[in-house]
Tab-separated table of C-alpha atoms and ligand atoms in Angstrom:
chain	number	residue	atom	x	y	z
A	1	UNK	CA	0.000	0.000	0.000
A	2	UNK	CA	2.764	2.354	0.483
A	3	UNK	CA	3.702	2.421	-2.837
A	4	UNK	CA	0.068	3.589	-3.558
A	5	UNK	CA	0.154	6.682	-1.268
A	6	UNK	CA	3.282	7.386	-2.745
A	7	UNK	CA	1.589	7.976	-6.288
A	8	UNK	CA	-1.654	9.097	-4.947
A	9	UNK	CA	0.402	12.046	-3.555
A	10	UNK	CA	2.158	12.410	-6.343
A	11	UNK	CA	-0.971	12.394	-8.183
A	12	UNK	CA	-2.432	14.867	-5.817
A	13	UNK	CA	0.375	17.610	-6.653
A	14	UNK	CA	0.627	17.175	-10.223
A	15	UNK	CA	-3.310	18.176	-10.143
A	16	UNK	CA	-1.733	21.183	-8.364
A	17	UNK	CA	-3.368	20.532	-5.248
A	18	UNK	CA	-1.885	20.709	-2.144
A	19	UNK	CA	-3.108	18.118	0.150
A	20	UNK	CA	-2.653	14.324	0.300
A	21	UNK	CA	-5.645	12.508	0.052
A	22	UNK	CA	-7.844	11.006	2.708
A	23	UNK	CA	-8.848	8.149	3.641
A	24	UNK	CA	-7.838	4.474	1.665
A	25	UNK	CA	-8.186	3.762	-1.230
A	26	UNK	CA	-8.720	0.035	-2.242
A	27	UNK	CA	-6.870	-1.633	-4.520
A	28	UNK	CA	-8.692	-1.825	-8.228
A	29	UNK	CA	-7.857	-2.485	-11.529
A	30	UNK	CA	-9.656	0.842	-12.327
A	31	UNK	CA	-7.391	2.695	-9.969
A	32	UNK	CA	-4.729	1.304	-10.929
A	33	UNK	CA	-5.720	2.283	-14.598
A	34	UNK	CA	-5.605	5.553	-13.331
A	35	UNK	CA	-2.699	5.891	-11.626
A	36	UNK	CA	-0.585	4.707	-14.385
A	37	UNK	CA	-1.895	7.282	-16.540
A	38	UNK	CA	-1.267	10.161	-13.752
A	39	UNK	CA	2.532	8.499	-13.640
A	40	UNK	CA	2.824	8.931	-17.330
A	41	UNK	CA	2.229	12.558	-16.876
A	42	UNK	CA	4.722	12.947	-13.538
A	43	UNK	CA	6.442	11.209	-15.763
A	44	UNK	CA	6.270	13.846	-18.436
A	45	UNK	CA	6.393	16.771	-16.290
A	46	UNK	CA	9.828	15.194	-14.796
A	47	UNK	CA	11.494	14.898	-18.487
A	48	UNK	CA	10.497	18.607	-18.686
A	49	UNK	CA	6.841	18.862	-20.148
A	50	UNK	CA	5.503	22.107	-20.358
A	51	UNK	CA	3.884	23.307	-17.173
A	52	UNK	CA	0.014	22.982	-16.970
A	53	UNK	CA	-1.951	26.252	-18.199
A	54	UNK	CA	-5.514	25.704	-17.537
A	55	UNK	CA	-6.360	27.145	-21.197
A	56	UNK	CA	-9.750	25.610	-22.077
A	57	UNK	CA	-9.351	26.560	-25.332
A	58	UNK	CA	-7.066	24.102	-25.559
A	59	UNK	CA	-9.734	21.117	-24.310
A	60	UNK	CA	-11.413	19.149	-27.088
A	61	UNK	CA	-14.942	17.490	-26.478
A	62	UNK	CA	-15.306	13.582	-27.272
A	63	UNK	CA	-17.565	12.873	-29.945
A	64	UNK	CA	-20.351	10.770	-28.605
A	65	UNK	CA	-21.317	7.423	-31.008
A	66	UNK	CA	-23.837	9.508	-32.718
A	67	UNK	CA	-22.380	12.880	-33.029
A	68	UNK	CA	-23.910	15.807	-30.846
A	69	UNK	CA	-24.509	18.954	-32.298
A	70	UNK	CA	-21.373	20.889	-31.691
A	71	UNK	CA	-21.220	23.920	-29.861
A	72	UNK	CA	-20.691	26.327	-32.568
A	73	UNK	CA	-19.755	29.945	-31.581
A	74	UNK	CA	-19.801	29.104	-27.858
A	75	UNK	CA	-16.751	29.315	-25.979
A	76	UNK	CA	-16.024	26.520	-22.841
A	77	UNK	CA	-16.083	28.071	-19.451
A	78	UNK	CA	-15.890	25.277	-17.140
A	79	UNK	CA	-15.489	20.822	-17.155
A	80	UNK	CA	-16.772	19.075	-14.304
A	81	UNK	CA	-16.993	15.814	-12.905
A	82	UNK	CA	-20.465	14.761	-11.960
A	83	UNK	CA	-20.844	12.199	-9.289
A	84	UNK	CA	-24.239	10.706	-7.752
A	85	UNK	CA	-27.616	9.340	-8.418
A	86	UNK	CA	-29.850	8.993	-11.178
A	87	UNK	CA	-33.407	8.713	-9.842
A	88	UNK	CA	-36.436	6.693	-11.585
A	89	UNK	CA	-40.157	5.793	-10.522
A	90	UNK	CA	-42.188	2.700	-11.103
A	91	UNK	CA	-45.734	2.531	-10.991
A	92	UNK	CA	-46.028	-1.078	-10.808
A	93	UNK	CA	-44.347	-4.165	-11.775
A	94	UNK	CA	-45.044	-4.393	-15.714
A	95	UNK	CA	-44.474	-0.538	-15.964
A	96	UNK	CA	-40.579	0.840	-17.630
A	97	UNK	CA	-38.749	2.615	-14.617
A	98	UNK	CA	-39.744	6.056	-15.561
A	99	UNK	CA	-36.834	8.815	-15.558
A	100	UNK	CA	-37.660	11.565	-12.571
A	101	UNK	CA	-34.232	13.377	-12.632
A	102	UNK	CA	-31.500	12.770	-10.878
A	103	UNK	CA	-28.979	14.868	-7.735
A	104	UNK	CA	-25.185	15.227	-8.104
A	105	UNK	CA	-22.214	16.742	-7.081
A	106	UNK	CA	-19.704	18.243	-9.765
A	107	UNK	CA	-16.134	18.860	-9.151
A	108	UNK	CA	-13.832	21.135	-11.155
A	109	UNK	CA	-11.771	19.166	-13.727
A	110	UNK	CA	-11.207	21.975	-16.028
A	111	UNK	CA	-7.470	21.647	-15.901
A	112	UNK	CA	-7.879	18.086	-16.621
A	113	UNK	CA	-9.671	18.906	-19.615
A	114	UNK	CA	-7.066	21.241	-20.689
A	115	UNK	CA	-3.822	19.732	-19.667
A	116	UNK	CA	-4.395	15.994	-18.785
A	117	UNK	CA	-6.456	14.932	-21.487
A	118	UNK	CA	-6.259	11.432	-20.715
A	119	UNK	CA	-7.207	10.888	-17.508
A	120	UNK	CA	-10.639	12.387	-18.243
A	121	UNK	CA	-12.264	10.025	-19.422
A	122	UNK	CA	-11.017	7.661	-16.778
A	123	UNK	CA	-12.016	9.967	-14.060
A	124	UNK	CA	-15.947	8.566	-13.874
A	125	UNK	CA	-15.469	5.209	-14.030
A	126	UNK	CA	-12.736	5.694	-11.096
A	127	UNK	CA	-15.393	8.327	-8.973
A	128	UNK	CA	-17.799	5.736	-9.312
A	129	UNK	CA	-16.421	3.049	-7.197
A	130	UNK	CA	-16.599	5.594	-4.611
A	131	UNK	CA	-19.457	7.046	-2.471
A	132	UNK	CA	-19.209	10.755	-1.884
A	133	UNK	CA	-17.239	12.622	0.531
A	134	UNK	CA	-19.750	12.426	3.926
A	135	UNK	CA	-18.650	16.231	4.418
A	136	UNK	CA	-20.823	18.446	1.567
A	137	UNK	CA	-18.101	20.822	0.610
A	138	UNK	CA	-15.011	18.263	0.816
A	139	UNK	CA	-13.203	17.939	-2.278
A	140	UNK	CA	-13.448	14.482	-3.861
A	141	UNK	CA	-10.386	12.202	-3.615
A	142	UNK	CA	-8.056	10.409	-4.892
A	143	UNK	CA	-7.400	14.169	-6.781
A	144	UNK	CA	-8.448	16.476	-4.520
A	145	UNK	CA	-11.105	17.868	-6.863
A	146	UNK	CA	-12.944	21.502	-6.047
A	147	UNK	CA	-16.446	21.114	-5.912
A	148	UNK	CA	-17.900	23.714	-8.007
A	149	UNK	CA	-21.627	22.892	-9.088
A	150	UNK	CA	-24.449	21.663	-7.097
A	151	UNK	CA	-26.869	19.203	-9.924
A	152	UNK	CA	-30.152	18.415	-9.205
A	153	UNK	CA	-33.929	19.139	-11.322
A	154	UNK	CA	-36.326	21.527	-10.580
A	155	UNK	CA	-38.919	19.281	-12.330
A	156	UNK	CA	-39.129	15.952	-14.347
A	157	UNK	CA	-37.744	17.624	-17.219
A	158	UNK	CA	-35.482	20.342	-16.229
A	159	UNK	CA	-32.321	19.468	-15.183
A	160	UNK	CA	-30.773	22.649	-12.918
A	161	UNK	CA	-26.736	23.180	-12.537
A	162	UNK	CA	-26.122	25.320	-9.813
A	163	UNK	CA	-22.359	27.315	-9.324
A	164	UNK	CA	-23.400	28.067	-6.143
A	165	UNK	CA	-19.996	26.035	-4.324
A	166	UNK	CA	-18.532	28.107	-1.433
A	167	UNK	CA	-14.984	26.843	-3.109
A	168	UNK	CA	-15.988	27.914	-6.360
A	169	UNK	CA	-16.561	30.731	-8.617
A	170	UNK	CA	-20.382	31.678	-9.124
A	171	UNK	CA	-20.980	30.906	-13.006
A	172	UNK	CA	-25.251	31.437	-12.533
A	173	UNK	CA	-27.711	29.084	-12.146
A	174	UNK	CA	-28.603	27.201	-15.403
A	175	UNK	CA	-32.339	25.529	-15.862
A	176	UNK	CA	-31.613	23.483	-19.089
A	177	UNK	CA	-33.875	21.300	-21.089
A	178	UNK	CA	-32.693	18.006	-23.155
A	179	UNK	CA	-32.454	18.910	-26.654
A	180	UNK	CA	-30.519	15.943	-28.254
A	181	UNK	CA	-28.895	13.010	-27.220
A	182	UNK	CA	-26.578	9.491	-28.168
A	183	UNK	CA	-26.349	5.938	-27.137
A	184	UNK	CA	-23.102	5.523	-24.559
A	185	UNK	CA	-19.980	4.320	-26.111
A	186	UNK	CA	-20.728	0.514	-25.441
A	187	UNK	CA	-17.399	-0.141	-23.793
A	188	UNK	CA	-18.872	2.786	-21.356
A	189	UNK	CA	-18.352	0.924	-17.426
A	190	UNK	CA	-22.210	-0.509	-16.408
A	191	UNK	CA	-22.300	-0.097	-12.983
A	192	UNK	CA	-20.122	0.171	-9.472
A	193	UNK	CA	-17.650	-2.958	-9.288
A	194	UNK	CA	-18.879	-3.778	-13.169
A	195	UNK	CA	-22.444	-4.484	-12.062
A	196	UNK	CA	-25.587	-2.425	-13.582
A	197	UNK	CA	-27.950	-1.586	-16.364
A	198	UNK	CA	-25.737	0.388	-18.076
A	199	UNK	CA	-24.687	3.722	-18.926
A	200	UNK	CA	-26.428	7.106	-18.856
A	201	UNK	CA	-26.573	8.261	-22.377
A	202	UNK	CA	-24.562	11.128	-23.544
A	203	UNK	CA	-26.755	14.684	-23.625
A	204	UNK	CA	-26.812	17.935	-25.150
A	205	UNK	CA	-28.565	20.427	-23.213
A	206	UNK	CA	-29.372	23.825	-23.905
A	207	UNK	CA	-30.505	26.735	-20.873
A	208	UNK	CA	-33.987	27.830	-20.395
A	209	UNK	CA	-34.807	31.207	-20.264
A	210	UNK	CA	-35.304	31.140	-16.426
A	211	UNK	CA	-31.615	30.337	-16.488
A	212	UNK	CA	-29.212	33.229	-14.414
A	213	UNK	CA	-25.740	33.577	-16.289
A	214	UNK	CA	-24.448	33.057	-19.314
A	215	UNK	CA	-24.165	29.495	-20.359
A	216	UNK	CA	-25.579	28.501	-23.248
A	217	UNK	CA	-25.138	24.725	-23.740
A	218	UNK	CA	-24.175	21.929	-21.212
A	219	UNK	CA	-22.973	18.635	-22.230
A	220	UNK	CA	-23.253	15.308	-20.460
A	221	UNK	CA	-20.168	12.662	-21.672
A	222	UNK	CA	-18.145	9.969	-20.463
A	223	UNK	CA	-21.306	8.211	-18.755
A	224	UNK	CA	-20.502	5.585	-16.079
A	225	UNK	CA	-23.744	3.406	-14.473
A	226	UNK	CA	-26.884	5.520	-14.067
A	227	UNK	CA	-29.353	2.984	-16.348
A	228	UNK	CA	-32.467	1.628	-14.546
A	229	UNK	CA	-33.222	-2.379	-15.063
A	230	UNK	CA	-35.332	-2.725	-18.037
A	231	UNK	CA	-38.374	-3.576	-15.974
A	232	UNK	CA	-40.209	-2.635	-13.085
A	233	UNK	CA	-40.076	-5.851	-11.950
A	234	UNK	CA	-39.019	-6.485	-8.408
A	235	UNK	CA	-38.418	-2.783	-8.021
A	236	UNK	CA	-39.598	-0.466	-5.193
A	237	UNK	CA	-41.808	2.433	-6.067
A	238	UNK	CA	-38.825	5.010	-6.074
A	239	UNK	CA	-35.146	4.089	-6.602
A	240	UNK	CA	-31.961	5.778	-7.380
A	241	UNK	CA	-29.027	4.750	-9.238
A	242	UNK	CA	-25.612	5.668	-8.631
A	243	UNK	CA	-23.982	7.020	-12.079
A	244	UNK	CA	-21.250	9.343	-12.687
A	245	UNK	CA	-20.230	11.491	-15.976
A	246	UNK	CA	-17.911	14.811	-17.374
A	247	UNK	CA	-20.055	17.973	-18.251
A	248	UNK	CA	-19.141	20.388	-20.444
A	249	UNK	CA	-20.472	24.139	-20.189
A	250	UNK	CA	-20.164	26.752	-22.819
A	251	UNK	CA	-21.456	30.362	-22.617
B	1	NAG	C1	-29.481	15.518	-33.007
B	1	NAG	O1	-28.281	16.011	-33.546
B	1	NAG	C2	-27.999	15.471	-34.812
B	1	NAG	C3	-26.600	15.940	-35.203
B	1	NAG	O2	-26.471	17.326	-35.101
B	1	NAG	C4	-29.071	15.896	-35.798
B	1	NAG	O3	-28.817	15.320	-37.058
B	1	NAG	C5	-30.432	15.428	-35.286
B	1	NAG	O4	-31.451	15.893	-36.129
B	1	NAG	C6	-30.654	15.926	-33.881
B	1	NAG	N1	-31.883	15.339	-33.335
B	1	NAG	C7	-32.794	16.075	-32.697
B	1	NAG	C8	-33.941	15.314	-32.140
B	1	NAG	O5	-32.690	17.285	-32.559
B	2	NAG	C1	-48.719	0.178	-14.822
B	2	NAG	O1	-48.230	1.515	-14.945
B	2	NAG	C2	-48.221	1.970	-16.289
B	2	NAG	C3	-47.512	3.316	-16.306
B	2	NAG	O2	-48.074	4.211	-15.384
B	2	NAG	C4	-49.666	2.056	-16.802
B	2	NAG	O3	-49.667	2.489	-18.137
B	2	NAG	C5	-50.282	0.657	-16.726
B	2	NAG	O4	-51.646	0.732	-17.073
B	2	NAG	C6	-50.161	0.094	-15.311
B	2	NAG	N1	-50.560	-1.301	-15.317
B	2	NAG	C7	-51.319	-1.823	-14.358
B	2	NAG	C8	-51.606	-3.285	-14.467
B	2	NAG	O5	-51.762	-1.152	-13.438
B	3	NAG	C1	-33.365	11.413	-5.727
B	3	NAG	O1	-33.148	10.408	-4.779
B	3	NAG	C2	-32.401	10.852	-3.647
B	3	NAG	C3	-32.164	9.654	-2.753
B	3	NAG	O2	-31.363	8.717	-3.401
B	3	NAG	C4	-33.170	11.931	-2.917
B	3	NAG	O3	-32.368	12.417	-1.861
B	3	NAG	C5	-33.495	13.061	-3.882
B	3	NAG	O4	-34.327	13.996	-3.241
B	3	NAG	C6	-34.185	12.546	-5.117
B	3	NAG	N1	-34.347	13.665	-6.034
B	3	NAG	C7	-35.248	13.716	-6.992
B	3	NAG	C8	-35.257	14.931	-7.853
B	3	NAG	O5	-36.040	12.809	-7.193
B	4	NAG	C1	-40.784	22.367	-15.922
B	4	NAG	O1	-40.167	23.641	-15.737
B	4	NAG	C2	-39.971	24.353	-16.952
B	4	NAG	C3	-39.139	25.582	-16.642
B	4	NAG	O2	-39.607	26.255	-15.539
B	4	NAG	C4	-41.331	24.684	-17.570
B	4	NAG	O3	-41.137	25.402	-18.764
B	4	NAG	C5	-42.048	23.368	-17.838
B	4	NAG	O4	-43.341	23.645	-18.341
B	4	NAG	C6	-42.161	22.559	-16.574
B	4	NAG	N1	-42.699	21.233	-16.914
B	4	NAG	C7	-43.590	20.629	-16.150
B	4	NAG	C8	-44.008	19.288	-16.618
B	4	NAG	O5	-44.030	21.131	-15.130
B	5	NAG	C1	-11.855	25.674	-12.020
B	5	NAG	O1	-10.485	25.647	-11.658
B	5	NAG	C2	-9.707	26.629	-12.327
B	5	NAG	C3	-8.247	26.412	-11.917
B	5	NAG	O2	-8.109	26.408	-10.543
B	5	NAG	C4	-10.207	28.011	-11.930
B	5	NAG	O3	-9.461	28.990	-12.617
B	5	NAG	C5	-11.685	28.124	-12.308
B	5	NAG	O4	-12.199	29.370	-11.850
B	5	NAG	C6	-12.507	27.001	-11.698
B	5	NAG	N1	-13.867	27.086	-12.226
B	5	NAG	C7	-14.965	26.778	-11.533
B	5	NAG	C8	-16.282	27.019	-12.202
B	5	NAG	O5	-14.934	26.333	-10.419
């Protein structure tokens, strides 16, 4: 294990952060995914790499399976890492788990976006082994992430994204509605510890009116778990499912 620390600290200052993390970590092949990837870039920054720079002009959006609209004339003000719990309703037990929104935490992994490409799409599947931090405002380990957006809906259909983090700068308060959407990538992780329904599919949201601020255009990528079973069967009345995903938000 002490080998682990070792890197997770490591791992904790390349993401300029100064703190080690808290708490243990177990051992997974997902983690340990991870870890190799934030070596490669110690690694890099070691044999002289250019220092990070935060420049999300820099950051490039996947493409989902079936191509999103792109966010043309928009420019990217913040990436976040969404962790929590999608939540669905079943009437009874022949009814489809119906979708009835869904409560998150997001954590700022703008840098990441910028200058660590490739531990991005890693960082879900890795967040999702892992309940939340039991303290609201903690930052979200192994990387010692800011939290920076509170996620949550206001009803059935409008999905809300809050900047309203004491450790983060206020960006509004954006009321968005769905406006187009893709399949997950199908390699896309199912569920905690590989078990599930599946992943969340990939989104394109654009704000309401109502919203306060000036993003545009949110985009939900890099799915992990989320999916209801494909039946009511068996299921209570209300149920959440843990899931976990990057968003994008332009202005
Ligand atoms: C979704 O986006 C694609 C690609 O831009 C477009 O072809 C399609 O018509 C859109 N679908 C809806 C329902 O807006
Ligand atoms: C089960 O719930 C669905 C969705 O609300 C409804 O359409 C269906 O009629 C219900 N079936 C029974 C047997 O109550
Ligand atoms: C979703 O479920 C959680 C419990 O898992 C609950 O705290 C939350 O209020 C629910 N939110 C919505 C919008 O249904
Ligand atoms: C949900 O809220 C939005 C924005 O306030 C509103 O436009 C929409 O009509 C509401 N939908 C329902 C089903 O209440
Ligand atoms: C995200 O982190 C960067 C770098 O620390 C900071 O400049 C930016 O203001 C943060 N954005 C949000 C919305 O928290």
């Amino acid at each position: 294990m002490k080998s682990l620390f070792t890197i997770a600290c490591l791992a904790t200052s390349v993401l300029a952060a100064p703190a080690p993390p808290k708490g243990t970590f177990e051992w997974t092949p997902t983690l340990a995914g991870y870890m190799d990837v934030v070596f490669s870039y110690i690694q890099a920054a070691k044999a002289g790499a250019p220092s990070p720079t935060c420049d999300l002009s820099k950051a490039a959006m996947p493409v989902a399976p079936t191509p999103l609209p792109t966010p043309a004339g928009l420019t990217l003000d913040h990436v976040a890492l969404g962790r929590g719990v999608q939540n669905y309703t079943c009437a009874n037990a022949t009814a489809t788990p119906a979708a009835v929104g869904a409560v998150a935490r997001f954590y700022n992994v703008s840098c990441v976006a910028s200058d660590w490409p490739d531990l991005l799409p890693i960082m879900p599947n890795l967040a999702l082994q892992y309940p939340l931090p039991a303290a609201p405002d903690a930052p979200l380990e192994p990387s010692n992430l800011v939290l920076s957006t509170h996620h949550f809906f206001s009803n059935s259909t409008t999905p809300v994204f809050a900047f309203d983090a004491p450790t983060s700068p206020d960006l509004g308060r954006v009321f968005a509605q769905k406006a187009n959407s893709s399949e997950a990538p199908t390699n896309s992780v199912i569920g905690p510890n590989g078990q599930g329904n599946g992943a969340v599919a990939w989104l394109y949201l654009t704000s309401r009116a109502t919203t306060v601020g000036d993003i545009k255009a949110v985009y939900r990528l890099n799915t992990a778990g989320g999916n209801p079973p494909a039946t009511c069967q068996g299921q209570d009345s209300a149920f959440s499912v843990d899931y976990s995903a990057v968003y994008w938000f332009y202005s």
